[in-house]
Coordinates of C-alpha atoms and ligand atoms in Angstrom, one line a residue:
M3 CA 0.0 0.1 0.0
P4 CA 1.5 3.3 -1.0
H5 CA 1.8 6.2 1.6
R6 CA 0.2 9.5 0.5
L7 CA 3.3 11.2 2.1
P8 CA 6.4 9.3 2.7
M9 CA 7.0 8.0 6.3
L10 CA 10.5 9.0 7.0
S11 CA 12.8 7.9 9.8
L12 CA 14.8 10.0 12.1
G13 CA 18.5 10.9 12.5
N14 CA 20.0 10.1 15.9
A15 CA 21.6 12.1 18.6
F16 CA 23.6 10.1 21.2
G17 CA 24.3 12.8 23.7
E18 CA 24.2 16.6 24.5
G19 CA 26.7 17.4 21.9
D20 CA 24.6 16.0 19.1
L21 CA 21.6 17.9 20.3
R22 CA 23.5 21.1 20.3
D23 CA 24.7 20.4 16.7
F24 CA 21.1 19.7 15.7
D25 CA 19.9 23.0 17.2
R26 CA 22.7 24.8 15.4
R27 CA 21.8 23.3 12.0
V28 CA 18.1 24.4 12.6
R29 CA 19.0 27.9 13.6
N30 CA 21.4 28.3 10.6
N31 CA 18.5 27.3 8.3
L32 CA 16.2 29.7 9.9
P33 CA 18.4 32.8 10.7
G34 CA 17.1 35.2 13.3
E35 CA 13.8 33.2 13.9
E36 CA 12.4 32.2 17.3
I37 CA 12.4 28.4 17.5
E38 CA 10.3 26.3 19.8
Y39 CA 10.7 22.5 20.2
V40 CA 8.3 19.8 21.2
V41 CA 9.9 16.8 23.0
E42 CA 8.1 13.5 23.0
L43 CA 8.9 10.0 24.3
K44 CA 10.1 7.7 21.7
I45 CA 8.0 4.6 22.1
D46 CA 9.7 1.4 21.3
G47 CA 7.1 -0.4 19.0
L48 CA 6.0 -0.4 15.5
A49 CA 5.2 2.7 13.4
I50 CA 1.7 2.7 12.0
S51 CA -0.5 5.1 9.8
L52 CA -4.2 5.2 10.2
W53 CA -6.6 6.7 7.7
Y54 CA -9.9 8.2 8.6
E55 CA -12.4 9.1 5.9
N56 CA -15.5 11.3 7.1
G57 CA -14.5 10.3 10.6
L58 CA -14.4 6.5 10.0
F59 CA -11.4 4.2 10.3
V60 CA -10.8 2.8 6.9
R61 CA -7.2 1.6 6.6
G62 CA -4.2 1.0 8.7
T63 CA -0.7 0.2 7.5
T64 CA 2.8 -0.4 8.8
R65 CA 5.7 2.0 7.9
G66 CA 7.3 -0.5 5.6
D67 CA 10.1 1.0 3.6
G68 CA 8.6 4.5 4.1
E69 CA 7.1 4.6 0.6
F70 CA 5.0 1.4 0.7
G71 CA 3.5 -0.1 3.9
E72 CA 1.9 -3.4 4.7
D73 CA -2.0 -3.4 5.0
I74 CA -2.9 -4.5 8.6
T75 CA -6.3 -3.0 8.8
T76 CA -8.1 -6.1 10.0
N77 CA -5.6 -6.6 12.8
L78 CA -5.5 -3.0 13.9
R79 CA -9.3 -3.0 14.1
T80 CA -8.9 -5.4 17.0
V81 CA -6.7 -2.9 19.1
K82 CA -9.0 -1.2 21.5
A83 CA -7.0 1.9 21.7
I84 CA -7.7 2.7 18.0
P85 CA -11.1 4.4 17.7
L86 CA -13.1 3.1 14.7
R87 CA -14.8 6.6 14.6
I88 CA -13.2 9.9 15.5
A89 CA -15.0 12.9 17.1
R90 CA -15.4 14.8 13.8
E91 CA -16.3 14.0 10.3
I92 CA -13.2 15.3 8.7
P93 CA -13.1 14.5 4.9
F94 CA -9.7 12.8 5.1
L95 CA -7.2 12.5 7.9
E96 CA -4.1 10.4 8.2
V97 CA -2.5 10.0 11.6
R98 CA 0.8 8.4 12.6
G99 CA 1.9 6.8 15.7
E100 CA 3.4 3.8 17.4
A101 CA 1.7 0.5 18.2
Y102 CA 3.3 -1.1 21.2
M103 CA 3.1 -3.7 23.9
S104 CA 3.3 -2.8 27.6
K105 CA 6.1 -4.3 29.7
E106 CA 3.5 -6.2 31.7
A107 CA 1.8 -7.9 28.6
F108 CA 5.2 -8.6 27.1
V109 CA 6.4 -10.5 30.3
K110 CA 3.1 -12.4 30.4
L111 CA 3.2 -13.3 26.8
N112 CA 6.7 -14.7 27.0
Q113 CA 5.8 -16.6 30.2
V114 CA 3.0 -18.5 28.3
R115 CA 5.3 -19.0 25.4
E116 CA 8.0 -20.3 27.6
E117 CA 5.5 -22.8 29.2
T118 CA 4.2 -24.0 25.8
G119 CA 7.8 -24.3 24.3
E120 CA 7.2 -21.6 21.7
Q121 CA 9.9 -19.3 20.6
L122 CA 10.2 -16.2 22.8
F123 CA 10.1 -12.5 21.6
A124 CA 13.3 -10.7 22.4
N125 CA 11.7 -7.4 23.4
P126 CA 8.3 -5.7 23.4
R127 CA 8.9 -4.2 20.0
N128 CA 9.3 -7.6 18.4
A129 CA 6.3 -8.8 20.3
A130 CA 4.2 -5.9 19.0
A131 CA 5.4 -6.3 15.3
G132 CA 4.8 -10.1 15.5
S133 CA 1.4 -9.5 16.9
L134 CA 0.3 -7.2 14.1
R135 CA 1.8 -9.3 11.3
Q136 CA -0.6 -12.1 12.1
L137 CA -2.8 -13.9 9.7
D138 CA -5.4 -14.4 12.4
P139 CA -6.8 -11.2 13.9
K140 CA -8.0 -13.3 16.8
V141 CA -4.3 -13.7 17.8
T142 CA -3.7 -10.0 17.5
A143 CA -6.7 -9.3 19.7
S144 CA -5.4 -11.5 22.4
R145 CA -2.1 -9.7 22.6
N146 CA -3.1 -6.6 24.5
L147 CA -1.6 -4.0 22.1
S148 CA -2.0 -0.3 22.5
V149 CA -1.0 2.8 20.5
Y150 CA 0.2 6.3 21.0
M151 CA -0.4 8.6 18.0
Y152 CA 2.2 11.4 17.6
G153 CA 1.7 13.2 14.3
L154 CA -0.5 14.2 11.5
G155 CA 0.1 12.9 7.9
Y156 CA -1.8 13.9 4.9
M157 CA -5.2 15.7 5.6
E158 CA -8.0 17.5 4.0
G159 CA -10.3 20.0 5.7
L160 CA -8.2 20.8 8.7
S161 CA -5.7 23.5 9.4
V162 CA -3.1 23.2 12.1
T163 CA -0.1 25.5 12.5
G164 CA 1.9 23.8 15.3
H165 CA 2.9 20.3 16.1
A166 CA 1.8 20.6 19.9
Q167 CA -1.5 22.0 18.6
G168 CA -1.7 19.0 16.3
L169 CA -1.3 16.7 19.3
A170 CA -4.0 18.5 21.2
L171 CA -6.3 18.0 18.2
L172 CA -5.6 14.4 17.9
K173 CA -6.6 14.0 21.6
E174 CA -9.8 16.0 21.1
L175 CA -10.7 13.7 18.2
G176 CA -10.4 10.7 20.5
L177 CA -7.1 9.4 19.5
R178 CA -4.5 8.2 22.1
V179 CA -1.8 10.7 22.6
N180 CA 1.0 10.4 25.2
Q181 CA 0.7 13.2 27.7
Q182 CA 4.4 13.1 28.5
H183 CA 5.6 15.7 26.1
K184 CA 6.8 19.2 26.5
V185 CA 7.1 22.4 24.5
C186 CA 10.6 23.8 25.1
K187 CA 11.7 27.3 24.3
D188 CA 15.4 26.5 23.7
I189 CA 17.9 23.5 23.3
D190 CA 18.8 23.8 27.0
E191 CA 15.4 23.0 28.1
V192 CA 15.3 20.1 25.7
I193 CA 18.5 18.7 27.1
E194 CA 17.3 18.9 30.6
Y195 CA 14.0 17.1 29.7
C196 CA 16.0 14.4 27.9
Q197 CA 18.2 13.8 30.9
R198 CA 15.3 13.6 33.1
W199 CA 13.7 10.8 31.2
Q200 CA 17.0 9.0 30.8
G201 CA 16.8 8.3 34.6
Q202 CA 13.1 7.9 34.9
R203 CA 12.4 5.7 31.9
F204 CA 12.4 2.5 33.9
E205 CA 9.4 3.7 35.8
L206 CA 7.1 3.7 32.7
P207 CA 4.9 0.7 32.0
Y208 CA 6.1 0.6 28.5
A209 CA 9.5 0.6 26.8
I210 CA 11.0 3.8 25.3
D211 CA 14.3 3.9 23.6
G212 CA 14.8 7.6 23.6
L213 CA 13.0 10.9 22.9
V214 CA 12.1 12.7 19.8
I215 CA 12.6 16.4 19.4
K216 CA 10.6 18.2 16.8
V217 CA 10.4 21.8 15.6
N218 CA 7.0 22.9 16.8
S219 CA 6.0 25.4 13.9
L220 CA 4.7 23.5 10.9
D221 CA 5.6 26.4 8.6
Q222 CA 9.2 26.2 9.9
Q223 CA 9.1 22.4 9.5
Q224 CA 8.1 22.8 5.8
R225 CA 10.9 25.3 5.2
L226 CA 13.5 23.1 6.8
G227 CA 12.4 20.2 4.7
A228 CA 14.0 16.7 4.7
T229 CA 16.9 14.9 3.3
I230 CA 16.2 11.5 1.5
K231 CA 16.0 9.6 4.7
S232 CA 14.9 12.0 7.5
P233 CA 13.5 15.5 8.3
R234 CA 15.8 18.3 9.2
W235 CA 13.2 19.4 11.8
A236 CA 13.3 16.4 14.0
I237 CA 15.9 14.2 15.6
A238 CA 15.8 11.1 17.9
F239 CA 17.8 11.3 21.2
K240 CA 18.8 7.8 21.8
F241 CA 19.5 6.3 25.3
P242 CA 22.7 4.4 25.8
A243 CA 22.1 0.7 26.0
E244 CA 21.9 -0.5 29.6
Q245 CA 24.3 -3.3 29.7
A246 CA 26.7 -4.6 32.3
I247 CA 29.5 -7.3 32.6
T248 CA 29.3 -9.8 35.5
T249 CA 30.1 -13.4 36.3
I250 CA 27.8 -16.4 36.0
K251 CA 28.1 -18.1 39.4
D252 CA 25.8 -21.0 38.8
I253 CA 23.0 -22.2 36.6
I254 CA 19.9 -23.5 38.4
I255 CA 16.7 -25.1 37.1
R256 CA 13.3 -23.9 37.9
V257 CA 10.2 -26.2 37.2
G258 CA 7.2 -24.1 36.2
R259 CA 3.5 -24.6 36.5
T260 CA 3.3 -26.7 33.4
G261 CA 6.3 -28.7 34.2
V262 CA 8.8 -27.0 31.9
L263 CA 12.3 -26.8 33.2
T264 CA 13.8 -23.3 32.9
P265 CA 17.5 -22.7 33.3
T266 CA 18.5 -19.6 35.2
A267 CA 21.9 -18.1 35.6
I268 CA 22.8 -17.0 39.1
L269 CA 24.9 -13.8 38.6
E270 CA 27.3 -11.8 40.7
P271 CA 25.0 -9.0 41.6
V272 CA 25.2 -6.0 39.3
Q273 CA 23.4 -2.6 38.8
L274 CA 21.4 -2.6 35.6
A275 CA 18.6 -0.3 34.4
G276 CA 17.7 0.9 37.8
T277 CA 17.8 -2.3 39.8
T278 CA 20.3 -4.8 41.2
V279 CA 20.3 -7.9 39.1
S280 CA 21.3 -11.3 40.5
K281 CA 19.6 -13.7 38.0
A282 CA 19.1 -13.8 34.3
T283 CA 16.9 -16.3 32.5
L284 CA 18.7 -18.5 29.9
H285 CA 15.3 -19.8 28.4
N286 CA 16.3 -23.2 27.3
Q287 CA 19.1 -25.6 26.4
D288 CA 19.3 -24.3 22.7
I289 CA 20.1 -20.8 23.8
I290 CA 22.8 -22.0 26.2
T291 CA 24.4 -24.1 23.5
Q292 CA 24.1 -21.5 20.8
K293 CA 25.8 -18.7 23.0
D294 CA 28.2 -21.4 24.6
I295 CA 27.3 -20.2 28.1
R296 CA 29.2 -21.9 31.0
I297 CA 29.2 -21.7 34.7
G298 CA 32.1 -19.4 35.7
D299 CA 32.0 -17.3 32.5
K300 CA 32.2 -13.5 32.4
A301 CA 29.0 -12.4 30.7
L302 CA 27.4 -9.3 29.2
V303 CA 24.0 -8.9 30.6
Q304 CA 21.1 -6.5 29.6
K305 CA 17.4 -6.2 30.2
A306 CA 15.2 -7.3 27.3
G307 CA 13.0 -4.3 26.7
D308 CA 14.4 -2.9 30.0
I309 CA 12.6 -5.6 32.0
I310 CA 13.9 -9.2 32.0
P311 CA 17.6 -9.7 32.5
E312 CA 19.3 -11.8 29.9
V313 CA 22.7 -12.8 28.9
V314 CA 23.7 -11.2 25.6
Q315 CA 27.0 -13.0 25.3
V316 CA 29.9 -14.6 27.2
F317 CA 33.6 -13.9 26.8
P318 CA 35.4 -17.2 26.0
E319 CA 38.7 -15.5 25.6
Q320 CA 38.5 -14.6 29.4
R321 CA 38.1 -18.2 30.5
E322 CA 40.5 -19.5 33.0
G323 CA 39.9 -23.2 32.5
N324 CA 37.6 -24.0 35.4
E325 CA 34.4 -23.0 33.7
V326 CA 31.8 -25.8 33.6
T327 CA 29.5 -26.6 30.7
F328 CA 25.9 -27.1 31.5
S329 CA 23.3 -29.6 30.2
M330 CA 19.7 -30.0 31.2
P331 CA 19.2 -32.7 33.8
E332 CA 17.6 -36.1 32.6
I333 CA 15.7 -36.3 35.9
C334 CA 13.5 -33.6 37.4
P335 CA 15.5 -31.7 40.2
E336 CA 12.1 -31.6 42.2
C337 CA 10.8 -35.1 42.0
A338 CA 13.4 -37.3 40.2
S339 CA 10.9 -38.3 37.4
P340 CA 12.4 -38.5 33.9
V341 CA 12.7 -35.3 31.9
V342 CA 11.8 -35.3 28.2
R343 CA 12.1 -32.9 25.3
E344 CA 9.3 -33.3 22.9
E345 CA 9.8 -33.4 19.2
G346 CA 9.9 -30.0 17.6
Q347 CA 10.0 -28.1 21.0
V348 CA 12.7 -26.2 22.7
A349 CA 11.3 -26.9 26.2
H350 CA 12.3 -29.8 28.5
R351 CA 9.4 -31.0 30.7
C352 CA 9.1 -33.2 33.8
T353 CA 7.0 -36.2 33.0
N354 CA 5.3 -36.5 36.4
E355 CA 2.0 -34.7 36.3
Y356 CA 1.9 -34.8 40.1
C357 CA 5.4 -33.3 40.4
P358 CA 5.4 -31.2 43.6
A359 CA 6.8 -28.2 41.7
I360 CA 3.9 -28.3 39.4
S361 CA 1.5 -28.2 42.2
R362 CA 3.5 -25.5 44.1
E363 CA 3.6 -23.3 41.1
G364 CA -0.1 -24.0 40.3
I365 CA -1.0 -22.8 43.9
I366 CA 1.3 -19.8 43.6
H367 CA -0.4 -18.9 40.3
F368 CA -3.8 -19.5 41.9
V369 CA -3.2 -16.9 44.7
S370 CA -1.4 -14.4 42.5
R371 CA -2.7 -10.8 42.2
N372 CA -4.5 -11.1 38.9
A373 CA -6.0 -14.5 39.8
M374 CA -7.6 -15.0 43.3
D375 CA -5.4 -12.3 44.9
I376 CA -4.9 -14.0 48.3
V377 CA -2.5 -11.8 50.0
G378 CA 0.0 -13.4 52.5
L379 CA 0.5 -16.7 50.7
G380 CA 4.1 -16.5 49.5
E381 CA 6.3 -19.2 48.0
S382 CA 7.8 -20.2 51.4
I383 CA 4.4 -20.8 53.0
V384 CA 3.0 -22.6 50.0
T385 CA 6.1 -25.0 50.1
Q386 CA 5.6 -25.6 53.8
L387 CA 1.9 -26.4 53.3
I388 CA 2.8 -28.9 50.6
R389 CA 5.5 -30.5 52.7
A390 CA 3.1 -30.8 55.6
E391 CA 0.7 -32.4 53.3
L392 CA -2.0 -29.9 54.2
V393 CA -2.4 -28.7 50.6
K394 CA -1.9 -30.4 47.3
D395 CA -4.1 -28.3 45.0
P396 CA -5.8 -24.9 45.3
S397 CA -9.1 -26.4 46.7
D398 CA -7.3 -27.6 49.8
L399 CA -6.5 -24.0 50.8
Y400 CA -10.3 -23.5 51.6
H401 CA -10.1 -26.3 54.3
L402 CA -7.1 -24.8 56.2
K403 CA -7.6 -24.2 59.8
Y404 CA -6.0 -21.8 62.3
E405 CA -4.2 -24.7 64.0
D406 CA -2.6 -25.7 60.7
L407 CA -1.3 -22.3 60.0
I408 CA 0.1 -21.3 63.4
R409 CA 2.3 -24.4 63.3
L410 CA 4.2 -23.2 60.3
E411 CA 7.6 -21.4 60.4
R412 CA 7.3 -17.6 60.6
M413 CA 3.5 -17.6 61.1
G414 CA 2.2 -15.8 64.2
A415 CA -1.3 -15.5 65.5
R416 CA -2.0 -12.3 63.5
S417 CA -0.6 -13.5 60.1
S418 CA -2.4 -16.8 60.5
Q419 CA -5.8 -15.1 61.0
N420 CA -5.1 -12.5 58.3
L421 CA -4.4 -15.4 55.9
L422 CA -7.6 -17.2 56.8
D423 CA -9.5 -14.0 56.3
A424 CA -7.8 -13.4 52.9
I425 CA -8.8 -17.0 51.9
E426 CA -12.3 -16.5 53.0
S427 CA -12.8 -13.2 51.2
S428 CA -11.4 -14.6 48.0
K429 CA -14.6 -16.6 47.8
G430 CA -16.3 -13.3 46.6
N431 CA -14.0 -13.0 43.5
S432 CA -15.3 -13.1 40.1
L433 CA -15.6 -16.3 37.9
A434 CA -13.0 -14.8 35.6
Q435 CA -10.5 -14.5 38.3
L436 CA -11.2 -18.2 39.4
L437 CA -10.9 -19.5 35.9
F438 CA -7.6 -17.7 35.3
G439 CA -6.4 -18.9 38.6
L440 CA -7.1 -22.6 37.7
G441 CA -4.2 -22.3 35.3
I442 CA -5.9 -24.2 32.5
R443 CA -3.4 -24.3 29.6
H444 CA -3.8 -21.3 27.1
V445 CA -6.4 -19.7 29.3
G446 CA -4.9 -16.4 30.1
E447 CA -6.7 -13.4 31.8
R448 CA -8.4 -12.3 28.6
A449 CA -9.7 -15.8 27.6
A450 CA -10.8 -16.3 31.2
K451 CA -12.9 -13.0 31.1
I452 CA -14.5 -14.0 27.8
L453 CA -15.4 -17.4 29.0
A454 CA -16.8 -16.1 32.3
Q455 CA -18.9 -13.6 30.3
Q456 CA -20.2 -16.1 27.9
F457 CA -21.0 -19.0 30.2
G458 CA -21.8 -17.2 33.4
S459 CA -21.2 -20.2 35.7
M460 CA -18.6 -22.8 36.2
Q461 CA -21.1 -25.6 35.7
R462 CA -22.1 -24.4 32.3
L463 CA -18.5 -24.0 31.3
M464 CA -17.7 -27.5 32.6
D465 CA -20.7 -28.9 30.6
A466 CA -19.7 -27.1 27.4
E467 CA -18.4 -29.0 24.3
Q468 CA -15.6 -28.0 22.0
E469 CA -18.0 -26.5 19.5
D470 CA -19.8 -24.4 22.1
L471 CA -16.4 -22.9 22.7
T472 CA -15.0 -22.4 19.3
I473 CA -18.0 -20.4 18.0
I474 CA -17.1 -17.6 20.5
P475 CA -15.1 -14.8 18.8
E476 CA -11.5 -14.8 20.2
I477 CA -11.7 -18.3 21.5
G478 CA -9.6 -20.4 19.1
P479 CA -9.3 -24.2 18.9
K480 CA -6.2 -24.5 21.1
I481 CA -8.1 -22.8 24.1
A482 CA -11.3 -24.8 23.4
E483 CA -9.4 -28.1 23.4
S484 CA -7.6 -27.2 26.4
V485 CA -10.7 -26.3 28.4
V486 CA -12.6 -29.4 27.4
D487 CA -9.6 -31.6 28.3
Y488 CA -9.2 -29.9 31.6
F489 CA -12.9 -30.4 32.6
S490 CA -12.9 -34.1 31.3
R491 CA -10.8 -35.0 34.4
Q492 CA -12.7 -36.0 37.5
E493 CA -10.1 -34.4 39.9
N494 CA -10.5 -31.0 38.2
R495 CA -14.3 -31.2 38.2
S496 CA -14.5 -32.0 41.9
Ligands
IVH20 S1 8.2 11.1 14.6 C1 9.5 12.2 10.5 N1 7.7 10.6 17.2 O1 10.7 6.2 15.9 C2 9.2 11.9 12.0 N2 8.6 8.8 15.9 O2 13.2 6.4 13.8 C3 8.8 10.5 12.1 N3 8.7 6.8 17.1 O3 9.7 5.1 12.8 C4 8.8 10.0 13.4 N4 7.9 7.4 19.0 O4 8.2 4.5 14.7 C5 8.1 10.0 16.1 N5 7.0 10.4 19.4 C6 7.5 9.9 18.2 C7 7.9 8.5 18.2 C8 8.5 8.1 17.0 C9 8.5 6.4 18.4 C10 9.4 5.8 16.2 C11 8.7 5.8 14.8 C12 9.7 6.1 13.8 C13 11.0 5.9 14.5 C14 12.0 7.0 14.0

């Protein structure tokens, strides 16, 4: 699909000096004129263009090569943050912005993929791009994407003189605009704002990879023009990558809720992107082999999309000879049952469906915040309850007595009572929370909400057949099969 106006990319500034050079070039081209800049967050996602005709959303594309983009209208229609109708019937309006995935949605998506043995996304940007380039819009819909619109493209029937005014107009029309932007009267203010965000960016719920500085006046923008690749009136201030070098002290295995074994590197603690990092996920054996990661290695670590610490590479040339290669255990470290790697999958799994790790992780998931939200039931208490054979699945929580709890380590009278109260009050939670908490494979928060809405009661869902499920928009065959399979087991039904 051709763009009406090319979608350019931006030149980069890597520090204060580059920003001052940019400002000098702008002022040399506009001698004697007052210049205002607008500084915005540079959202780390995928550039999109949306067309509205007479107020209706008619087409959405990727940036592509800047001249031609890919038509992703059907997928973009599933993104709730994109209005299908804007507040005014403007004859033609093109708006540009960034589609992205929040840090939280990215972490959750990768968790599910890790458990199902699917390839992980390296960062939220790849996850957003992968989610929009889907053949099945249901998949896109399930991915919790959002957008921030940051500019006007081609338009008819509107007149705007400044960029900041354009942003205000977009907002008025009902489009999602990031409120973290600032009009600056000179480059010193721009630099100060950039430096502020460099330190604060980790607090944002989405990833940014810098800021974008734009000349505010559209007339000045026009007169400055563009080179082949990028406009002369804007530049991207890029943050330095947050990486650090440390030592891999050990590699341990964690058995997850679905029995997948995940190797984790234990690191010499190091400061990274705002926190102290002492662990990094190694995902699976293939990644360890590919990167030739050994215990004792010096490693370069970074946070994927500023969130999950990972090992970028190790330094074989710095080995001293006592480094140890790692391979996945053949028996489960929790229950000693055989571990298998299924054909075509990257994940290793424990073959014991009653592995204590699986029930422990299942209970931890059940009580977690977005599920049954039972405060006060952390990992150590869950482990103790399982060891004492007081609990083997979530339903046992509801039979716990004060006498059971008070005997546990680090449980006093008050915390025992509080926990009992929290368990009691969780009975008032929604069906969706309960369904999500059960940890049925492929039933994430969104699917749980949809199922709860459609069926209204656990009994009706338990009695549903595969066809009753697949006719629901957004419920695909994988979810349907998994739900039916779950409820076909007597122990789950009871
Ligand atoms: S303005 C001609 N503003 O960064 C100006 N871009 O390398 C075009 N981006 O492809 C872009 N946040 O996907 C602009 N607030 C923002 C942005 C932004 C993210 C992305 C955009 C573009 C890339 C530029």
